[in-house]
Coordinates of C-alpha atoms in Angstrom, one line a residue:
M1 CA 120.9 -88.2 199.8
I2 CA 118.8 -90.7 197.7
K3 CA 118.0 -90.4 194.4
I4 CA 117.9 -93.2 191.7
I5 CA 116.0 -92.6 189.0
C6 CA 118.8 -94.1 186.7
V7 CA 116.5 -97.6 185.7
I8 CA 113.0 -98.5 187.6
C9 CA 110.1 -99.9 185.9
I10 CA 110.2 -102.2 182.5
G11 CA 106.7 -103.6 182.4
L12 CA 103.7 -105.0 183.8
L13 CA 104.2 -108.6 183.8
F14 CA 101.0 -110.2 185.3
V15 CA 101.9 -113.6 187.0
E16 CA 100.0 -115.5 189.5
L17 CA 101.7 -114.7 192.9
T18 CA 102.1 -116.9 195.7
N19 CA 104.2 -117.1 199.1
A20 CA 107.8 -117.2 197.9
Q21 CA 110.3 -115.3 198.2
I22 CA 110.5 -112.3 195.3
F23 CA 114.2 -111.8 196.2
N24 CA 117.5 -114.1 196.4
Q25 CA 120.6 -112.8 197.5
I26 CA 123.2 -113.5 194.7
G27 CA 126.4 -112.0 196.1
A28 CA 127.5 -108.4 194.7
N29 CA 130.3 -109.9 193.1
G30 CA 133.5 -107.8 194.0
I31 CA 131.6 -104.6 193.5
I32 CA 133.0 -101.6 196.5
K33 CA 131.0 -101.4 199.6
I34 CA 130.1 -97.7 200.0
R35 CA 128.6 -95.3 202.0
H36 CA 127.8 -91.3 202.2
G37 CA 127.4 -92.4 198.5
D38 CA 125.0 -92.9 195.1
V39 CA 124.7 -95.5 192.9
C40 CA 123.3 -95.6 188.7
L41 CA 122.2 -98.6 187.1
G42 CA 121.8 -98.3 182.8
D43 CA 123.2 -99.6 179.7
I44 CA 126.5 -97.4 179.5
D45 CA 128.1 -99.6 176.1
N46 CA 124.9 -100.6 174.5
D47 CA 125.4 -104.2 174.6
G48 CA 121.9 -104.2 175.8
D49 CA 122.7 -105.2 179.6
N50 CA 122.5 -102.7 182.4
D51 CA 125.8 -101.3 183.9
L52 CA 126.6 -100.3 187.4
I53 CA 128.1 -97.2 188.6
V54 CA 129.0 -96.8 192.4
S55 CA 130.3 -93.7 194.7
G56 CA 130.9 -92.9 198.1
S57 CA 133.1 -93.7 201.1
V58 CA 135.1 -96.5 200.9
G59 CA 136.7 -96.3 204.3
I60 CA 137.8 -93.7 206.4
N61 CA 139.7 -90.7 204.1
S62 CA 138.9 -92.9 201.2
S63 CA 136.3 -92.6 198.6
A64 CA 135.7 -93.9 195.0
T65 CA 133.8 -93.8 191.8
Y66 CA 134.0 -97.2 189.8
V67 CA 132.3 -98.4 186.7
Y68 CA 131.1 -102.2 186.4
K69 CA 130.1 -104.0 183.2
N70 CA 127.5 -106.2 183.1
N71 CA 128.4 -109.5 181.7
G72 CA 125.0 -110.4 180.9
N73 CA 123.7 -112.2 184.0
G74 CA 124.2 -110.0 186.8
F75 CA 127.9 -110.5 187.3
F76 CA 130.0 -107.4 187.2
T77 CA 133.4 -106.6 185.8
H78 CA 135.4 -103.6 187.4
F79 CA 136.0 -101.6 184.4
Q80 CA 136.9 -97.7 184.9
S81 CA 138.5 -96.3 187.8
S82 CA 141.3 -94.2 187.0
G83 CA 140.2 -90.8 185.8
L84 CA 137.1 -90.6 187.7
P85 CA 137.0 -88.6 191.0
L86 CA 137.2 -90.6 194.4
V87 CA 134.2 -88.6 195.9
D88 CA 131.9 -89.0 198.7
F89 CA 128.5 -87.2 200.2
G90 CA 127.5 -87.0 196.6
S91 CA 125.2 -87.9 193.9
L92 CA 125.6 -89.4 190.0
A93 CA 123.7 -88.6 187.1
T94 CA 123.8 -90.1 184.0
G95 CA 122.0 -89.0 180.3
D96 CA 122.6 -88.7 176.7
I97 CA 124.0 -85.0 176.9
D98 CA 125.2 -85.0 173.5
N99 CA 123.0 -87.0 171.4
D100 CA 125.3 -89.2 170.3
G101 CA 123.6 -92.3 171.5
D102 CA 125.8 -93.1 174.9
L103 CA 124.6 -92.2 178.3
D104 CA 127.1 -89.7 179.8
L105 CA 128.0 -89.2 183.5
F106 CA 127.5 -86.0 186.2
V107 CA 128.9 -86.1 189.4
T108 CA 129.2 -84.7 192.4
G109 CA 130.7 -84.6 196.0
D110 CA 133.6 -84.2 198.3
W111 CA 136.8 -85.8 196.8
D112 CA 138.2 -88.3 198.9
F113 CA 137.5 -85.7 202.2
S114 CA 139.4 -82.5 201.1
G115 CA 137.0 -80.5 199.0
N116 CA 134.0 -80.2 197.2
Y117 CA 134.1 -81.7 193.3
T118 CA 131.8 -81.2 190.1
E119 CA 132.3 -82.3 186.8
M120 CA 130.6 -83.8 183.4
F121 CA 132.2 -86.6 182.0
V122 CA 131.5 -87.7 178.2
N123 CA 131.3 -91.3 177.3
D124 CA 133.2 -92.6 173.9
G125 CA 130.6 -95.7 173.4
T126 CA 132.2 -98.5 174.9
G127 CA 131.2 -96.9 178.7
H128 CA 134.7 -95.1 179.3
F129 CA 134.2 -91.7 180.3
T130 CA 136.5 -88.6 180.3
A131 CA 135.8 -85.3 182.1
V132 CA 135.1 -82.3 179.5
N133 CA 136.5 -79.6 182.1
S134 CA 133.2 -77.8 182.5
S135 CA 132.5 -75.0 185.3
F136 CA 129.8 -76.5 187.3
P137 CA 130.2 -74.9 190.8
Q138 CA 131.4 -77.7 193.0
V139 CA 129.1 -78.7 195.4
V140 CA 128.7 -81.6 198.4
L141 CA 125.8 -83.2 200.1
G142 CA 123.4 -82.4 196.9
D143 CA 121.2 -84.8 194.2
S144 CA 121.6 -83.9 190.5
E145 CA 119.0 -84.8 187.6
F146 CA 119.3 -84.4 183.8
F147 CA 115.9 -84.2 182.1
D148 CA 114.3 -81.8 179.1
A149 CA 113.7 -78.5 181.1
D150 CA 112.9 -76.6 178.2
N151 CA 111.1 -78.9 175.7
D152 CA 113.8 -78.3 173.0
G153 CA 115.4 -82.0 172.5
D154 CA 118.2 -82.3 174.9
L155 CA 118.9 -83.0 178.1
D156 CA 119.2 -80.0 180.8
L157 CA 120.6 -80.8 183.9
F158 CA 119.4 -79.8 187.4
Y159 CA 121.4 -79.8 190.8
F160 CA 121.5 -78.6 194.3
G161 CA 124.6 -78.7 197.0
R162 CA 126.6 -76.8 199.4
T163 CA 129.4 -74.8 197.6
P164 CA 133.4 -75.0 199.0
D165 CA 132.2 -71.3 201.0
W166 CA 129.3 -73.5 202.7
T167 CA 126.5 -71.7 200.4
Q168 CA 123.5 -73.5 199.7
I169 CA 122.7 -73.9 196.1
S170 CA 120.1 -75.2 193.4
K171 CA 121.0 -74.6 189.7
L172 CA 119.3 -74.9 186.3
F173 CA 121.8 -75.5 183.6
L174 CA 120.3 -75.6 180.0
N175 CA 121.9 -77.6 177.3
D176 CA 122.5 -76.0 173.7
G177 CA 122.2 -80.1 172.0
A178 CA 125.8 -80.7 171.5
G179 CA 126.4 -81.2 175.5
N180 CA 127.5 -77.5 176.5
F181 CA 125.7 -75.9 179.3
V182 CA 124.5 -72.2 180.6
E183 CA 123.1 -71.6 183.1
S184 CA 119.6 -70.7 183.7
N185 CA 118.5 -66.9 184.9
Q186 CA 116.3 -68.1 187.1
M187 CA 116.9 -68.5 191.0
F188 CA 115.6 -71.3 192.6
P189 CA 115.6 -72.4 196.8
P190 CA 118.6 -73.4 197.7
Y191 CA 118.9 -77.1 199.3
I192 CA 121.1 -79.8 201.0
N193 CA 121.1 -83.0 202.2
G194 CA 118.0 -84.4 200.5
S195 CA 116.8 -85.5 197.5
L196 CA 115.4 -84.9 193.6
D197 CA 113.0 -85.9 191.2
I198 CA 111.9 -85.2 188.0
G199 CA 108.2 -85.9 186.5
D200 CA 104.9 -84.2 184.9
V201 CA 102.2 -84.0 188.0
N202 CA 99.6 -81.9 185.9
G203 CA 99.5 -83.6 182.3
D204 CA 100.8 -80.8 180.8
S205 CA 103.5 -82.8 178.8
F206 CA 106.0 -80.7 181.3
L207 CA 108.5 -82.2 183.2
D208 CA 108.1 -80.8 187.0
I209 CA 110.6 -80.7 189.7
L210 CA 110.1 -82.6 193.0
I211 CA 112.6 -81.7 195.8
C212 CA 113.4 -81.8 199.5
G213 CA 115.9 -81.4 202.1
E214 CA 117.6 -78.5 204.5
S215 CA 116.9 -75.1 202.3
G216 CA 118.3 -72.0 204.6
W217 CA 119.6 -74.9 207.2
L218 CA 115.6 -75.7 207.9
S219 CA 114.1 -78.8 206.0
N220 CA 111.3 -78.3 203.6
T221 CA 109.9 -80.1 200.6
Q222 CA 108.6 -78.1 197.2
L223 CA 106.8 -78.8 194.2
L224 CA 108.3 -76.8 191.2
L225 CA 105.7 -76.5 188.1
N226 CA 107.2 -75.9 184.4
Q227 CA 105.4 -73.3 182.9
G228 CA 107.1 -75.0 179.4
D229 CA 109.9 -72.6 178.5
G230 CA 112.5 -74.1 181.0
T231 CA 111.5 -71.9 184.1
F232 CA 109.4 -73.0 186.8
I233 CA 106.7 -71.8 190.0
D234 CA 105.9 -73.3 193.7
N235 CA 102.6 -74.9 193.3
G236 CA 102.0 -73.8 197.1
Q237 CA 101.9 -77.2 197.7
S238 CA 102.2 -77.8 201.8
F239 CA 104.1 -81.1 201.8
V240 CA 105.6 -82.3 205.3
A241 CA 108.9 -80.6 205.8
N242 CA 111.5 -83.5 205.1
S243 CA 115.8 -83.7 205.2
F244 CA 117.8 -86.6 205.2
G245 CA 114.9 -88.3 203.5
T246 CA 113.6 -89.1 200.1
A247 CA 110.7 -87.2 198.4
K248 CA 109.3 -89.4 195.6
F249 CA 107.1 -89.5 192.8
I250 CA 104.9 -92.9 192.9
D251 CA 101.4 -93.5 191.5
I252 CA 100.4 -95.5 194.3
E253 CA 96.7 -96.5 192.9
S254 CA 97.5 -97.0 189.4
D255 CA 95.5 -93.9 188.0
G256 CA 97.7 -92.9 185.5
D257 CA 98.8 -89.7 187.8
L258 CA 102.4 -89.5 189.7
D259 CA 101.1 -89.0 193.4
V260 CA 104.5 -88.4 196.1
V261 CA 105.7 -90.3 199.0
V262 CA 108.4 -88.4 201.7
N263 CA 110.2 -90.3 204.2
G264 CA 112.6 -88.5 206.5
I265 CA 112.8 -86.1 209.4
T266 CA 112.2 -83.0 210.1
N267 CA 115.5 -81.4 211.5
G268 CA 115.7 -79.7 214.7
S269 CA 112.9 -81.8 216.1
M270 CA 113.6 -85.1 214.7
D271 CA 110.0 -85.8 213.8
Y272 CA 110.5 -88.4 211.4
N273 CA 107.7 -88.8 208.7
S274 CA 106.2 -91.0 206.3
V275 CA 103.5 -89.3 204.8
F276 CA 101.7 -89.9 200.9
Y277 CA 100.0 -87.5 198.9
E278 CA 97.2 -88.2 196.3
N279 CA 97.2 -86.7 193.3
D280 CA 93.6 -85.1 192.0
G281 CA 95.1 -85.5 188.6
V282 CA 95.8 -81.8 187.7
G283 CA 98.6 -81.5 190.1
G284 CA 96.6 -81.2 193.5
F285 CA 98.2 -83.2 196.3
S286 CA 95.8 -84.2 199.6
D287 CA 97.7 -86.3 202.7
I288 CA 96.5 -89.4 202.6
G289 CA 98.7 -90.7 205.8
N290 CA 101.1 -92.9 205.8
L291 CA 100.0 -96.4 203.9
G292 CA 102.2 -98.4 206.0
L293 CA 105.4 -97.5 205.3
D294 CA 108.5 -97.3 208.2
S295 CA 109.6 -93.5 208.8
L296 CA 113.6 -93.6 208.4
M297 CA 116.6 -91.1 208.4
S298 CA 119.3 -91.5 205.5
N299 CA 117.7 -93.7 203.8
S300 CA 117.6 -95.5 200.3
L301 CA 113.8 -95.2 199.0
I302 CA 113.0 -96.5 195.5
T303 CA 109.8 -98.2 193.7
A304 CA 109.1 -100.7 190.8
D305 CA 106.5 -103.1 190.1
I306 CA 108.5 -105.6 191.5
D307 CA 105.8 -108.1 192.1
M308 CA 104.8 -107.6 188.2
D309 CA 100.9 -107.5 189.3
G310 CA 100.5 -103.7 187.9
D311 CA 101.3 -101.5 190.7
I312 CA 104.2 -99.6 192.0
D313 CA 105.9 -101.3 195.3
V314 CA 108.7 -100.1 197.4
F315 CA 112.2 -100.8 198.7
L316 CA 113.2 -98.9 202.1
S317 CA 116.5 -98.9 204.1
G318 CA 117.8 -96.5 206.9
R319 CA 117.8 -95.9 210.3
N320 CA 114.8 -95.4 212.6
S321 CA 114.0 -93.1 215.6
N322 CA 115.4 -96.1 218.3
N323 CA 118.6 -95.9 216.1
E324 CA 118.5 -99.1 214.5
D325 CA 118.9 -99.9 210.5
T326 CA 116.4 -101.2 208.5
C327 CA 114.6 -102.7 205.6
A328 CA 111.6 -103.8 204.0
I329 CA 110.3 -104.6 200.9
Y330 CA 106.5 -102.9 200.6
L331 CA 104.0 -104.1 198.3
N332 CA 101.6 -102.7 196.8
D333 CA 97.7 -104.0 196.7
G334 CA 96.3 -100.8 194.8
G335 CA 96.6 -98.2 197.5
S336 CA 97.9 -99.6 201.0
F337 CA 101.2 -101.4 201.8
S338 CA 102.4 -104.6 203.4
K339 CA 105.8 -105.8 204.5
D340 CA 106.6 -108.6 202.1
N341 CA 107.5 -111.0 204.9
S342 CA 109.6 -113.4 202.7
F343 CA 111.8 -110.4 202.9
S344 CA 114.4 -109.9 205.6
H345 CA 118.0 -109.1 205.3
Q346 CA 120.6 -106.3 207.1
G347 CA 119.2 -102.4 207.0
L348 CA 121.7 -99.8 205.5
Y349 CA 121.8 -96.2 205.9
D350 CA 123.8 -93.7 204.6
G351 CA 123.7 -95.8 201.3
A352 CA 121.8 -95.7 197.8
A353 CA 119.8 -98.5 196.1
V354 CA 118.5 -99.3 192.5
F355 CA 115.9 -101.5 190.8
G356 CA 116.2 -102.5 187.4
R357 CA 116.9 -105.5 184.9
I358 CA 120.3 -106.7 186.1
T359 CA 120.3 -110.2 185.5
N360 CA 118.8 -110.0 182.5
D361 CA 115.6 -112.0 182.7
C362 CA 112.1 -110.0 183.0
G363 CA 112.2 -109.4 186.7
I364 CA 113.4 -106.2 188.3
D365 CA 116.1 -107.1 190.4
L366 CA 117.3 -105.0 193.8
F367 CA 121.4 -103.8 194.0
Y368 CA 121.7 -101.4 197.4
C369 CA 124.5 -100.8 200.2
G370 CA 125.8 -98.3 202.8
F371 CA 125.9 -98.2 206.2
G372 CA 125.6 -101.3 207.9
D373 CA 125.7 -102.8 211.3
Y374 CA 129.1 -103.0 213.5
C375 CA 130.6 -99.3 211.1
N376 CA 130.8 -101.9 208.3
N377 CA 130.1 -100.8 204.8
E378 CA 127.7 -103.6 202.9
S379 CA 126.9 -103.8 199.2
Y380 CA 123.6 -106.4 198.4
L381 CA 122.4 -107.8 195.3
F382 CA 119.2 -109.6 194.6
R383 CA 117.7 -111.5 191.7
N384 CA 113.7 -111.7 191.2
E385 CA 112.9 -114.8 191.5
Y386 CA 109.0 -114.3 190.5
I387 CA 110.4 -113.8 186.9
T388 CA 112.9 -115.4 185.4
S389 CA 113.7 -116.2 181.5
I390 CA 111.8 -119.3 181.5
D391 CA 108.9 -117.1 182.7
C392 CA 109.7 -114.6 179.0
P393 CA 107.5 -114.9 176.9
P394 CA 109.0 -115.4 173.4
V395 CA 110.3 -112.2 171.2
V396 CA 109.0 -113.1 167.5
D397 CA 112.2 -111.0 165.0
D398 CA 109.8 -109.1 163.6
S399 CA 110.6 -105.7 163.8
T400 CA 110.3 -102.1 162.2
T401 CA 112.4 -99.1 163.0
I402 CA 111.3 -95.9 163.2
D403 CA 112.9 -92.9 162.4
T404 CA 111.6 -89.7 164.3
L405 CA 111.8 -86.0 164.8
Q406 CA 114.8 -84.8 167.0
D407 CA 116.8 -87.8 166.7
V408 CA 114.4 -90.3 168.2
E409 CA 114.7 -94.2 166.9
Y410 CA 112.8 -97.3 167.8
T411 CA 112.3 -100.7 166.5
I412 CA 108.7 -102.6 167.3
L413 CA 109.2 -105.8 167.6
S414 CA 106.1 -108.4 166.8
N415 CA 103.5 -106.2 165.2
P416 CA 101.3 -108.0 165.4
F417 CA 102.0 -108.8 168.1
S418 CA 100.7 -112.5 170.4
D419 CA 102.5 -112.7 174.1
I420 CA 104.6 -109.7 174.5
I421 CA 104.9 -106.1 173.5
R422 CA 108.6 -105.2 173.1
I423 CA 109.8 -101.7 171.7
N424 CA 113.6 -100.9 171.7
L425 CA 114.8 -97.2 171.7
N426 CA 117.6 -95.2 171.2
T427 CA 116.6 -92.8 174.3
N428 CA 115.0 -93.7 177.5
V429 CA 111.2 -93.7 178.0
Y430 CA 109.7 -92.4 181.4
K431 CA 106.1 -93.5 181.1
A432 CA 104.0 -95.6 178.2
F433 CA 100.7 -96.3 178.1
L434 CA 98.8 -99.3 176.5
Y435 CA 94.8 -98.3 175.5
D436 CA 92.2 -100.9 174.4
D437 CA 89.7 -99.9 171.3
R438 CA 87.7 -98.7 173.9
G439 CA 90.2 -96.2 175.5
R440 CA 90.6 -97.6 178.4
I441 CA 94.1 -98.1 179.9
V442 CA 95.0 -101.9 180.5
R443 CA 99.3 -101.6 180.9
E444 CA 101.3 -98.8 182.1
N445 CA 104.7 -98.1 182.7
Y446 CA 106.6 -95.5 184.9
Q447 CA 110.1 -96.3 184.2
Y448 CA 113.9 -94.7 182.8
D449 CA 114.2 -97.5 180.3
S450 CA 115.1 -97.7 176.6
V451 CA 112.7 -100.8 176.5
I452 CA 109.4 -101.0 177.0
L453 CA 107.8 -104.5 177.9
M454 CA 104.8 -105.5 178.2
D455 CA 103.2 -109.0 179.0
A456 CA 100.3 -109.5 176.5
R457 CA 99.0 -113.3 176.9
D458 CA 95.7 -112.1 178.8
L459 CA 94.8 -109.7 177.1
L460 CA 92.0 -110.5 173.9
P461 CA 92.9 -110.0 170.1
G462 CA 92.3 -106.8 169.1
M463 CA 93.5 -103.2 168.1
Y464 CA 95.5 -101.4 170.9
I465 CA 97.1 -98.2 170.8
L466 CA 100.5 -97.6 172.4
K467 CA 101.4 -94.1 173.7
F468 CA 104.9 -93.1 175.5
R469 CA 106.8 -90.3 176.0
T470 CA 110.9 -89.9 175.6
F471 CA 113.5 -87.6 177.8
I472 CA 114.4 -86.6 173.9
G473 CA 112.4 -83.7 173.9
N474 CA 109.4 -85.1 176.4
R475 CA 108.0 -86.0 173.5
E476 CA 104.8 -88.4 172.7
F477 CA 104.9 -91.0 170.3
E478 CA 101.6 -93.2 169.7
E479 CA 101.8 -96.7 167.4
K480 CA 98.9 -98.9 166.7
L481 CA 99.5 -102.4 167.5
I482 CA 97.2 -105.6 166.6
K483 CA 96.9 -108.7 169.2
V484 CA 96.6 -112.2 167.5
N485 CA 95.8 -115.4 168.7

């Protein structure tokens, strides 16, 4: 199981690319080395940088969940482990469940190889988590995500996995706005050993569910369409059956809609899959082939615009059909992918990975971990060398704070703007579009971050419209921005 959807793409900073390497390894700075687990990146203490949560198997009959605080330049300090579960073969999800402005935590897994575990933890605002003694079904071998399923302005919870009696389940729990969850009446297809992703595939402003894994012990991949009230229907799409891998939304050709990539195996036959599906703009998908990705099982597949050229790239690590562990960066040239030859590193399987702002500059960095050669756990941290603090355009402190309905607040820095557009929010944004005065999209972000960051140095002076959607209420906001110079 791999998901990571905590922090992805933060902005389209356009630079001239060279043959220089994108990532430089800077070490994992004492972060535990895990496999069979999950990682999550987010600002848990509201100090402006992204912290790290890691959970999984440390060694034989030993598991852990650790919280690390970022000191602002990518060096992490161990902050909390006591009071957190010793789990592996599980998932992590973060979100503000009680609308108090900080990120809370949901954890599933196998407690130190002794039994299933599922629990919700609330954040005290400093990044310290405390269990709330919730009564969620306990699962292992699953995945989980927070999102607003019923469009009432708070974060609901969807997760799947295997219960102690070996029953497979998938459950949706609806939030009352104060962090109290009640199970939805809808029955969902059960899953284990797969992944979960959330996005709006048909432009109706409702968040849909993409899920893959073993369902009834057979591989499956399924798209569930949100009807707007927290109920979901299967869209009937035929995707390649996939388990022990990932199904993920990705905008392949930067046309504003979410396509799909499926990578893993079809269990039983052990057929290795890597297939892209193109969205027709209204949620219909067509198979467009491999597009250059390797087919790996027990993989970590994450996406972001790492070279800042305006389209979404891929990092993939896992095990191939020759029983070899491999990983690669796949750069998107506008519809097909090629390996970044400057990135050559050890592949890991049964692990996890995350893209995000780790070293507090404008670049999107990389952390990944898992099971490596010689049966060793590994954790690796890479700094993005294309965009550093030297390259970041300055931000003029000319800000306006907007209070909106449903407790969404955001601050616009520099309007009028010259070099950069930056908006800070009290919640995460999952997509943002910048339109010119002819209605053309000139910038677009797909992300899970509380900062919208766009380079505007190449834009002509004039009026622009920024539209973005938040995870609180899945609401769209629109602001008029003026470019000068």
